[in-house]
Tab-separated table of C-alpha atoms in Angstrom:
chain	number	residue	atom	x	y	z
M	1	MET	CA	23.242	143.940	212.532
M	2	GLY	CA	21.262	146.560	211.546
M	3	ASN	CA	17.848	146.827	209.443
M	4	PHE	CA	17.544	143.880	206.779
M	5	LYS	CA	16.378	146.504	204.386
M	6	ASP	CA	20.062	147.282	203.928
M	7	PHE	CA	20.876	144.019	202.714
M	8	ALA	CA	19.592	144.473	199.349
M	9	LYS	CA	19.781	148.368	198.857
M	10	THR	CA	18.454	148.033	195.246
M	11	PRO	CA	17.479	144.643	193.442
M	12	PRO	CA	19.629	141.624	193.577
M	13	LEU	CA	21.428	140.684	190.663
M	14	GLY	CA	22.083	137.517	190.218
M	15	TRP	CA	22.008	133.516	189.211
M	16	ASN	CA	20.374	130.716	189.922
M	17	SER	CA	20.585	127.256	189.218
M	18	TRP	CA	16.926	125.762	188.763
M	19	ASP	CA	16.172	126.634	184.996
M	20	CYS	CA	19.063	125.005	183.406
M	21	PHE	CA	20.094	122.041	185.942
M	22	GLY	CA	16.625	121.380	188.124
M	23	ALA	CA	17.347	119.578	191.239
M	24	ALA	CA	20.460	117.541	189.942
M	25	VAL	CA	22.987	120.957	190.238
M	26	ASN	CA	26.397	119.765	191.218
M	27	GLU	CA	29.367	121.444	193.034
M	28	LYS	CA	31.307	121.776	189.350
M	29	GLN	CA	28.467	123.139	187.861
M	30	LEU	CA	28.111	126.033	190.633
M	31	LYS	CA	32.189	126.903	189.870
M	32	GLU	CA	31.923	127.049	186.430
M	33	ASN	CA	28.620	129.463	186.591
M	34	ALA	CA	30.425	131.956	189.425
M	35	ASP	CA	33.750	131.882	187.628
M	36	TYR	CA	31.941	133.078	184.473
M	37	MET	CA	30.071	135.734	186.560
M	38	ALA	CA	33.008	136.547	188.158
M	39	LYS	CA	34.468	137.194	184.612
M	40	TYR	CA	32.538	138.487	182.938
M	41	LEU	CA	28.800	139.794	185.172
M	42	LYS	CA	30.481	141.268	188.058
M	43	PRO	CA	31.856	144.507	186.706
M	44	TYR	CA	28.505	145.600	185.918
M	45	GLY	CA	26.998	144.514	189.694
M	46	TRP	CA	26.345	140.888	189.491
M	47	GLU	CA	26.732	138.966	191.903
M	48	TYR	CA	24.770	135.952	193.797
M	49	ILE	CA	25.552	132.229	192.801
M	50	VAL	CA	22.454	130.601	194.071
M	51	CYS	CA	22.159	127.011	194.385
M	52	ASP	CA	18.195	126.198	193.910
M	53	ILE	CA	16.244	122.797	195.212
M	54	GLN	CA	17.238	119.016	196.129
M	55	TRP	CA	20.777	120.131	197.058
M	56	TYR	CA	20.972	117.408	200.168
M	57	GLU	CA	19.387	114.313	197.862
M	58	PRO	CA	22.268	111.655	196.876
M	59	LYS	CA	19.971	110.031	193.947
M	60	ALA	CA	18.654	113.717	192.244
M	61	LYS	CA	19.435	113.567	188.408
M	62	ASP	CA	16.902	115.789	186.660
M	63	ASN	CA	13.968	118.215	187.198
M	64	ASP	CA	11.401	115.508	188.743
M	65	TYR	CA	11.372	114.796	192.170
M	66	ASN	CA	12.128	111.567	194.268
M	67	ASN	CA	8.875	110.892	196.697
M	68	PHE	CA	10.127	110.205	200.337
M	69	THR	CA	13.490	109.767	199.047
M	70	GLU	CA	16.698	109.334	201.060
M	71	LEU	CA	17.881	112.749	202.256
M	72	THR	CA	21.029	113.651	203.828
M	73	THR	CA	20.846	115.866	207.522
M	74	ASP	CA	22.778	115.316	210.341
M	75	LYS	CA	21.629	114.533	214.089
M	76	TYR	CA	20.114	117.363	214.455
M	77	GLY	CA	17.433	117.208	211.267
M	78	ARG	CA	18.813	119.574	209.774
M	79	LEU	CA	19.921	119.146	205.410
M	80	GLN	CA	22.968	118.714	204.342
M	81	PRO	CA	24.867	118.902	200.912
M	82	ALA	CA	25.033	115.233	199.284
M	83	VAL	CA	28.750	114.650	199.397
M	84	ASN	CA	28.275	112.894	195.868
M	85	ARG	CA	27.329	116.306	193.952
M	86	PHE	CA	29.376	118.365	196.104
M	87	PRO	CA	32.620	116.442	197.392
M	88	SER	CA	33.899	119.890	199.339
M	89	ALA	CA	31.248	118.955	202.025
M	90	ARG	CA	32.658	116.040	203.236
M	91	GLY	CA	33.470	115.718	207.179
M	92	GLY	CA	30.520	117.953	207.700
M	93	LYS	CA	32.031	120.881	206.266
M	94	GLY	CA	28.266	121.573	204.703
M	95	PHE	CA	28.603	124.400	202.060
M	96	LYS	CA	31.332	126.379	203.825
M	97	PRO	CA	34.402	125.066	200.940
M	98	LEU	CA	31.925	126.319	198.047
M	99	ALA	CA	31.037	129.650	199.862
M	100	ASP	CA	34.203	130.356	200.527
M	101	TYR	CA	34.980	129.622	196.753
M	102	VAL	CA	33.199	131.908	195.472
M	103	HIS	CA	33.758	134.525	197.971
M	104	SER	CA	36.783	134.560	196.922
M	105	LEU	CA	35.690	135.410	193.402
M	106	GLY	CA	34.068	138.792	195.023
M	107	LEU	CA	30.488	137.234	194.765
M	108	LYS	CA	28.320	136.332	197.056
M	109	PHE	CA	26.781	132.596	197.672
M	110	GLY	CA	23.075	131.562	198.399
M	111	ILE	CA	20.898	128.458	198.193
M	112	HIS	CA	17.465	127.583	198.233
M	113	MET	CA	15.569	126.246	201.849
M	114	MET	CA	12.144	124.484	201.963
M	115	ARG	CA	10.001	126.217	205.036
M	116	GLY	CA	9.083	123.523	207.813
M	117	VAL	CA	11.190	120.115	208.711
M	118	PRO	CA	12.284	116.954	207.062
M	119	ARG	CA	10.245	114.452	207.416
M	120	GLN	CA	12.815	112.248	207.696
M	121	ALA	CA	14.237	114.002	211.002
M	122	VAL	CA	10.393	114.374	211.929
M	123	HIS	CA	10.037	110.090	211.991
M	124	LYS	CA	13.551	109.799	213.334
M	125	ASN	CA	12.516	112.317	216.320
M	126	CYS	CA	15.900	114.066	216.312
M	127	PRO	CA	16.869	116.112	218.694
M	128	ILE	CA	16.335	119.787	218.073
M	129	LEU	CA	20.325	122.093	218.658
M	130	GLY	CA	19.890	123.823	221.233
M	131	SER	CA	16.604	123.200	222.294
M	132	THR	CA	15.025	120.672	224.864
M	133	HIS	CA	12.161	120.068	222.037
M	134	THR	CA	12.272	117.483	219.104
M	135	CYS	CA	11.584	117.437	215.633
M	136	ARG	CA	8.731	115.378	215.763
M	137	GLU	CA	7.235	117.614	218.312
M	138	ILE	CA	7.524	120.707	216.290
M	139	ALA	CA	5.899	119.231	212.565
M	140	HIS	CA	2.576	120.202	211.668
M	141	HIS	CA	1.638	116.687	209.972
M	142	PHE	CA	-1.027	118.044	207.810
M	143	SER	CA	0.665	121.605	206.796
M	144	VAL	CA	2.838	119.774	203.620
M	145	CYS	CA	3.879	120.901	199.728
M	146	SER	CA	2.029	119.700	197.411
M	147	TRP	CA	4.937	119.575	194.493
M	148	ASN	CA	7.588	117.680	196.977
M	149	THR	CA	7.399	114.913	199.727
M	150	ASP	CA	10.353	116.059	202.224
M	151	MET	CA	9.082	118.408	204.607
M	152	TYR	CA	6.154	118.917	207.161
M	153	GLY	CA	5.522	122.373	207.944
M	154	LEU	CA	6.112	124.215	211.833
M	155	TYR	CA	3.632	124.322	214.654
M	156	ASN	CA	3.416	127.924	215.901
M	157	CYS	CA	5.406	126.400	219.152
M	158	GLU	CA	7.509	125.730	221.250
M	159	GLY	CA	11.088	124.621	219.627
M	160	ALA	CA	9.829	125.709	216.636
M	161	GLN	CA	11.896	128.817	216.628
M	162	ASP	CA	14.619	127.571	218.249
M	163	TYR	CA	14.584	124.778	214.877
M	164	TYR	CA	14.616	127.973	212.566
M	165	ASN	CA	17.369	129.048	214.620
M	166	SER	CA	19.576	126.299	213.993
M	167	ILE	CA	19.623	125.900	211.134
M	168	ILE	CA	19.721	129.595	209.520
M	169	ASN	CA	22.860	130.102	212.007
M	170	MET	CA	24.760	126.825	209.743
M	171	TYR	CA	23.560	128.673	207.080
M	172	ALA	CA	25.068	131.734	208.163
M	173	ASP	CA	28.577	129.452	209.650
M	174	TRP	CA	28.457	128.045	205.734
M	175	GLY	CA	29.099	132.041	204.254
M	176	VAL	CA	25.519	131.542	202.880
M	177	ASP	CA	24.511	135.259	201.931
M	178	PHE	CA	21.096	134.670	199.828
M	179	ILE	CA	18.082	132.397	201.367
M	180	LYS	CA	15.415	131.414	199.083
M	181	CYS	CA	13.232	129.981	201.152
M	182	ASP	CA	9.929	127.695	198.892
M	183	ASP	CA	6.626	126.871	199.524
M	184	ILE	CA	6.081	129.722	201.771
M	185	CYS	CA	5.322	132.493	199.826
M	186	VAL	CA	1.528	130.698	198.770
M	187	THR	CA	0.131	127.476	199.169
M	188	GLU	CA	-2.708	125.592	197.394
M	189	PHE	CA	-5.751	126.193	198.000
M	190	ARG	CA	-6.442	123.942	200.937
M	191	LYS	CA	-10.610	124.027	203.275
M	192	TRP	CA	-7.839	124.154	206.284
M	193	ASP	CA	-5.589	126.432	205.633
M	194	ASN	CA	-5.296	130.177	203.882
M	195	PRO	CA	-3.551	130.520	200.220
M	196	TYR	CA	-1.082	132.804	202.064
M	197	THR	CA	1.366	130.412	204.116
M	198	ALA	CA	1.150	130.419	207.748
M	199	ASP	CA	2.630	134.406	209.245
M	200	TYR	CA	4.600	132.803	211.814
M	201	GLU	CA	6.829	130.883	209.595
M	202	ILE	CA	7.765	134.339	207.663
M	203	GLU	CA	8.336	135.601	210.589
M	204	MET	CA	10.278	133.098	212.360
M	205	LEU	CA	12.605	133.145	209.635
M	206	ARG	CA	13.004	136.577	209.859
M	207	ARG	CA	13.900	136.424	213.362
M	208	ALA	CA	16.321	133.803	213.073
M	209	ILE	CA	18.417	135.731	210.359
M	210	ASP	CA	17.791	138.467	212.597
M	211	SER	CA	19.682	136.818	215.172
M	212	CYS	CA	22.339	134.745	213.172
M	213	GLY	CA	24.793	137.748	213.201
M	214	ARG	CA	25.197	137.612	209.078
M	215	GLU	CA	23.758	139.577	206.519
M	216	ILE	CA	21.180	137.200	204.560
M	217	VAL	CA	19.230	138.317	201.746
M	218	LEU	CA	15.332	136.516	202.060
M	219	SER	CA	13.511	135.746	199.447
M	220	LEU	CA	9.942	133.764	198.985
M	221	SER	CA	8.920	131.537	197.095
M	222	PRO	CA	6.481	130.781	195.142
M	223	GLY	CA	3.683	132.929	193.772
M	224	PRO	CA	1.427	134.287	193.328
M	225	ALA	CA	2.203	136.252	196.725
M	226	VAL	CA	-1.133	137.633	197.889
M	227	ARG	CA	-1.002	141.538	197.544
M	228	SER	CA	-3.192	142.224	200.582
M	229	LYS	CA	-0.143	140.588	202.397
M	230	ALA	CA	2.579	143.268	200.981
M	231	LYS	CA	3.106	145.287	204.515
M	232	HIS	CA	3.641	141.615	206.201
M	233	LEU	CA	5.979	140.142	202.684
M	234	GLY	CA	7.652	144.063	203.458
M	235	GLU	CA	8.087	143.661	207.199
M	236	ASN	CA	9.808	139.982	206.771
M	237	ALA	CA	11.375	139.671	203.589
M	238	ASN	CA	13.854	140.971	200.736
M	239	MET	CA	12.217	139.509	197.657
M	240	TRP	CA	8.741	137.646	196.793
M	241	ARG	CA	7.368	135.796	193.996
M	242	LEU	CA	4.564	137.228	192.424
M	243	THR	CA	3.884	133.666	190.341
M	244	GLY	CA	4.522	130.507	189.768
M	245	ASP	CA	7.705	129.116	188.627
M	246	PHE	CA	8.109	131.273	184.401
M	247	TRP	CA	9.336	129.868	181.659
M	248	ASP	CA	9.992	130.978	177.976
M	249	ARG	CA	6.807	131.304	176.614
M	250	TRP	CA	4.859	134.527	175.569
M	251	GLN	CA	1.864	133.647	177.502
M	252	PRO	CA	2.954	134.031	181.163
M	253	LEU	CA	4.697	137.055	179.795
M	254	HIS	CA	2.435	138.954	178.732
M	255	ALA	CA	0.386	137.530	181.770
M	256	MET	CA	3.199	139.552	184.038
M	257	PHE	CA	2.378	142.662	182.562
M	258	ALA	CA	-0.959	142.449	184.807
M	259	LYS	CA	0.955	141.381	187.430
M	260	CYS	CA	3.009	144.594	187.476
M	261	LYS	CA	0.328	146.800	187.584
M	262	GLU	CA	-0.781	144.489	190.556
M	263	TRP	CA	1.911	145.151	192.600
M	264	GLU	CA	2.895	148.985	191.725
M	265	GLY	CA	3.707	150.743	193.891
M	266	VAL	CA	5.121	148.468	196.273
M	267	THR	CA	8.763	148.730	195.715
M	268	LYS	CA	11.089	149.996	197.659
M	269	ARG	CA	14.258	150.202	199.433
M	270	GLY	CA	14.997	146.209	200.574
M	271	ASN	CA	11.592	145.302	199.622
M	272	TYR	CA	11.231	143.829	196.194
M	273	PRO	CA	8.072	142.155	194.748
M	274	ASP	CA	9.695	139.239	192.495
M	275	CYS	CA	9.005	138.484	188.742
M	276	ASP	CA	11.236	135.253	188.958
M	277	MET	CA	14.034	134.309	187.064
M	278	LEU	CA	14.937	135.161	183.561
M	279	PRO	CA	15.396	132.322	181.644
M	280	LEU	CA	17.304	133.010	179.371
M	281	GLY	CA	20.321	131.479	177.630
M	282	ARG	CA	20.858	127.634	177.791
M	283	LEU	CA	17.970	125.719	179.718
M	284	SER	CA	17.190	122.609	180.780
M	285	LYS	CA	20.090	120.289	180.555
M	286	ASN	CA	18.935	117.732	182.828
M	287	GLY	CA	15.459	116.991	181.446
M	288	THR	CA	12.552	118.383	179.110
M	289	CYS	CA	11.050	121.213	181.748
M	290	HIS	CA	8.724	123.198	180.073
M	291	GLY	CA	10.158	122.610	176.806
M	292	GLU	CA	12.661	120.555	174.708
M	293	ARG	CA	15.857	119.445	177.046
M	294	ASN	CA	19.077	120.976	176.863
M	295	ARG	CA	17.633	124.110	174.202
M	296	TYR	CA	18.119	127.713	174.038
M	297	THR	CA	15.810	129.840	175.559
M	298	SER	CA	12.419	129.607	173.217
M	299	PHE	CA	11.755	133.170	173.329
M	300	THR	CA	12.183	135.364	170.266
M	301	LYS	CA	15.032	137.928	170.406
M	302	PRO	CA	12.024	140.705	170.283
M	303	GLU	CA	10.443	138.576	173.479
M	304	GLN	CA	13.854	138.615	175.493
M	305	TYR	CA	13.760	142.459	174.852
M	306	THR	CA	10.619	142.551	176.615
M	307	LEU	CA	10.938	140.290	179.474
M	308	MET	CA	14.522	142.336	180.554
M	309	THR	CA	12.668	145.631	179.589
M	310	LEU	CA	9.615	145.282	182.311
M	311	TRP	CA	11.723	143.600	184.756
M	312	GLY	CA	13.936	146.003	184.597
M	313	ILE	CA	11.620	149.226	184.745
M	314	PHE	CA	9.598	147.083	187.122
M	315	LYS	CA	12.259	147.081	189.466
M	316	SER	CA	12.332	143.696	189.813
M	317	PRO	CA	15.997	141.391	191.092
M	318	LEU	CA	17.556	139.830	188.202
M	319	MET	CA	18.314	136.072	188.677
M	320	PHE	CA	19.355	134.460	185.586
M	321	GLY	CA	18.514	130.999	184.720
M	322	GLY	CA	20.667	129.768	181.533
M	323	ASN	CA	23.760	128.195	182.376
M	324	LEU	CA	26.279	131.237	181.687
M	325	PRO	CA	29.015	129.387	180.395
M	326	GLU	CA	26.816	129.045	177.341
M	327	ASN	CA	26.009	132.464	176.783
M	328	ASP	CA	26.266	134.096	173.567
M	329	GLU	CA	26.669	137.269	172.380
M	330	PHE	CA	23.442	138.235	172.275
M	331	THR	CA	22.243	137.260	175.677
M	332	LEU	CA	25.969	138.492	177.496
M	333	SER	CA	24.877	142.044	176.051
M	334	LEU	CA	21.158	141.850	177.384
M	335	LEU	CA	23.231	141.436	180.911
M	336	THR	CA	25.777	144.275	180.452
M	337	ASN	CA	23.887	147.376	179.069
M	338	GLU	CA	25.263	149.698	181.452
M	339	GLU	CA	22.060	152.305	180.492
M	340	TYR	CA	19.391	149.437	181.164
M	341	LEU	CA	21.118	148.557	184.714
M	342	LYS	CA	21.739	152.264	186.104
M	343	MET	CA	17.525	152.365	185.638
M	344	HIS	CA	17.427	149.173	187.228
M	345	ARG	CA	19.370	150.527	190.258
M	346	SER	CA	17.813	153.845	190.449
M	347	CYS	CA	14.897	154.504	188.822
M	348	ARG	CA	11.734	154.908	190.821
M	349	ASN	CA	7.788	155.593	190.930
M	350	SER	CA	8.177	152.933	188.500
M	351	ARG	CA	3.896	152.894	186.813
M	352	GLU	CA	2.130	151.805	184.437
M	353	TYR	CA	1.495	154.756	181.946
M	354	PHE	CA	-0.815	153.641	178.907
M	355	ASN	CA	-2.365	150.687	178.322
M	356	ASN	CA	-5.044	149.865	175.789
M	357	GLU	CA	-5.438	145.972	175.951
M	358	LYS	CA	-8.839	146.135	177.316
M	359	HIS	CA	-10.050	148.550	174.651
M	360	GLY	CA	-8.947	145.834	171.773
M	361	GLY	CA	-5.613	147.255	171.319
M	362	ASN	CA	-1.986	146.195	171.270
M	363	THR	CA	0.237	148.719	173.784
M	364	ILE	CA	1.391	148.836	177.052
M	365	VAL	CA	3.063	151.411	178.291
M	366	TRP	CA	6.026	151.627	181.608
M	367	CYS	CA	7.440	154.894	183.252
M	368	ALA	CA	9.424	155.488	185.889
M	369	ASP	CA	11.459	158.176	187.251
M	370	GLY	CA	15.300	159.013	186.801
M	371	ARG	CA	17.815	160.723	188.114
M	372	GLY	CA	17.613	163.890	185.734
M	373	CYS	CA	15.483	161.350	183.474
M	374	LYS	CA	12.402	160.024	182.564
M	375	TYR	CA	12.614	156.375	181.789
M	376	LEU	CA	9.751	154.925	179.207
M	377	ALA	CA	9.009	151.410	178.318
M	378	VAL	CA	7.097	150.797	175.010
M	379	PHE	CA	5.673	147.363	174.805
M	380	ASN	CA	4.248	145.972	171.529
M	381	THR	CA	1.883	143.278	172.707
M	382	ALA	CA	0.193	142.135	168.527
M	383	GLU	CA	1.274	139.589	166.697
M	384	ARG	CA	2.740	142.114	164.017
M	385	ALA	CA	5.607	144.478	163.968
M	386	ARG	CA	4.074	147.773	164.387
M	387	LYS	CA	4.719	151.620	164.236
M	388	ILE	CA	3.758	153.059	167.869
M	389	ARG	CA	3.243	156.457	169.021
M	390	VAL	CA	2.949	157.521	172.311
M	391	ASP	CA	2.010	160.729	173.798
M	392	LEU	CA	3.967	162.134	176.399
M	393	THR	CA	1.797	165.697	177.199
M	394	ASP	CA	1.219	164.164	180.561
M	395	LEU	CA	4.852	163.001	181.137
M	396	LEU	CA	6.972	165.956	179.923
M	397	THR	CA	7.332	170.037	180.808
M	398	PRO	CA	5.554	171.232	177.301
M	399	ASP	CA	7.934	173.647	174.809
M	400	LYS	CA	10.924	172.186	176.492
M	401	LYS	CA	13.376	169.971	174.379
M	402	TYR	CA	14.486	166.908	175.002
M	403	ARG	CA	16.189	163.910	173.403
M	404	ALA	CA	15.507	160.250	174.113
M	405	TYR	CA	18.003	157.452	174.131
M	406	ASP	CA	17.152	154.298	173.138
M	407	ILE	CA	19.023	152.087	176.159
M	408	TRP	CA	19.048	148.190	173.726
M	409	ASN	CA	19.539	150.161	170.496
M	410	ILE	CA	22.395	152.620	171.842
M	411	GLU	CA	21.544	155.917	169.608
M	412	TYR	CA	19.638	158.523	170.164
M	413	VAL	CA	16.237	159.391	168.814
M	414	SER	CA	13.323	161.813	167.910
M	415	CYS	CA	11.330	163.218	170.770
M	416	THR	CA	9.314	166.281	172.153
M	417	SER	CA	7.762	167.105	174.980
M	418	LYS	CA	4.243	165.998	172.832
M	419	GLY	CA	5.619	162.587	171.920
M	420	ILE	CA	7.796	159.845	170.933
M	421	THR	CA	7.638	157.539	167.603
M	422	ALA	CA	9.222	153.656	168.302
M	423	GLU	CA	9.161	150.749	166.002
M	424	ALA	CA	8.252	147.797	167.516
M	425	GLU	CA	8.669	143.850	166.451
M	426	PRO	CA	5.867	141.625	167.460
M	427	HIS	CA	6.544	140.735	171.357
M	428	GLY	CA	8.974	143.500	171.634
M	429	ALA	CA	9.708	146.861	173.257
M	430	ARG	CA	11.572	150.291	172.820
M	431	LEU	CA	13.098	151.521	176.294
M	432	PHE	CA	13.911	155.363	176.146
M	433	LYS	CA	15.698	157.362	178.742
M	434	ILE	CA	14.415	160.609	177.995
M	435	THR	CA	16.988	164.325	179.393
M	436	GLU	CA	15.759	167.570	178.456
């Protein structure tokens, strides 16, 4: 099947249901967002429609989890879509009909999964498909998620790989193209556990995907991922989260600059440190999650430019979180800027070029190399608008003539080999493509 890094030759672009529908997303909502993506975003490279957590829970209604609730499983202890929310799954069809619909639009389909085995399957001692072992025998009863009661982690024992093989093979049969595995990239600090979830469960997932016969992108959540584990992460996954859930507030956005600096130089083809989703557009339709219910993003327009600019020049995967059919023209313009998306796909050697915040300043600058160009991102972290002069003598060849294209404002601006001046709004950003 080839090297899994070829499954994501560029950072994945898609939509994920969590920020707008929480645990209660349904089939109708997924199809509506797929229809929008196919019509407005597919021509620009957007392709993944990802159903997030609790798709197997009949009683899910908002962003909260129902502790120890009934889950939909088959006789082998494998979670199945709740048919009251996903009617096309009736008759044991799983997500195949929905995946087929997404594929018919020329898009790809993804789902969320939790590491481990459902408690419900363990308590029933379900057999494992293709194995002589049972779900009870593989369950690590002390390896549990601190924020969701659905699962037990797995022991590194006989039968555990069989179970992961059984669910990944089922996902492949459904037509799944993307898996977001949760509670696996980092755990709470426990006395008995390393803050990085057992390496072997990640490796089991890798082996299961490699043997399933389908190209499936693997994303690991939540963060913060452990920087010292970068090599292991890169050997097993396409994406891994740098933080916990990221929402539409300035403080965590500002904190992401340090996270990107920490992971600078790790990104390469097929391996993408993940800054998390884009909480833009219409959010939290089913509950008051990190803000008012059914709100438009709390980020100002300058902050939205900062978010998109940092994620783009860092080459983070882009997973939009808002309800796509409710996008306004400004939000759509962020997602369809061709020069921005070209930078995101093709830039390399992304790095922090300047940061004076440790000395009381409010300027951060990132740069990257492009094909016959340089990219420059200038960030104003101050609470007021400012005119920022950036010295480019360490980036450009002296005495050569250059011109700078303002990617967001779609215009050329003055630039020399010595520097460029950028006016930026509070918490805002400017993004330039510099060519000779």
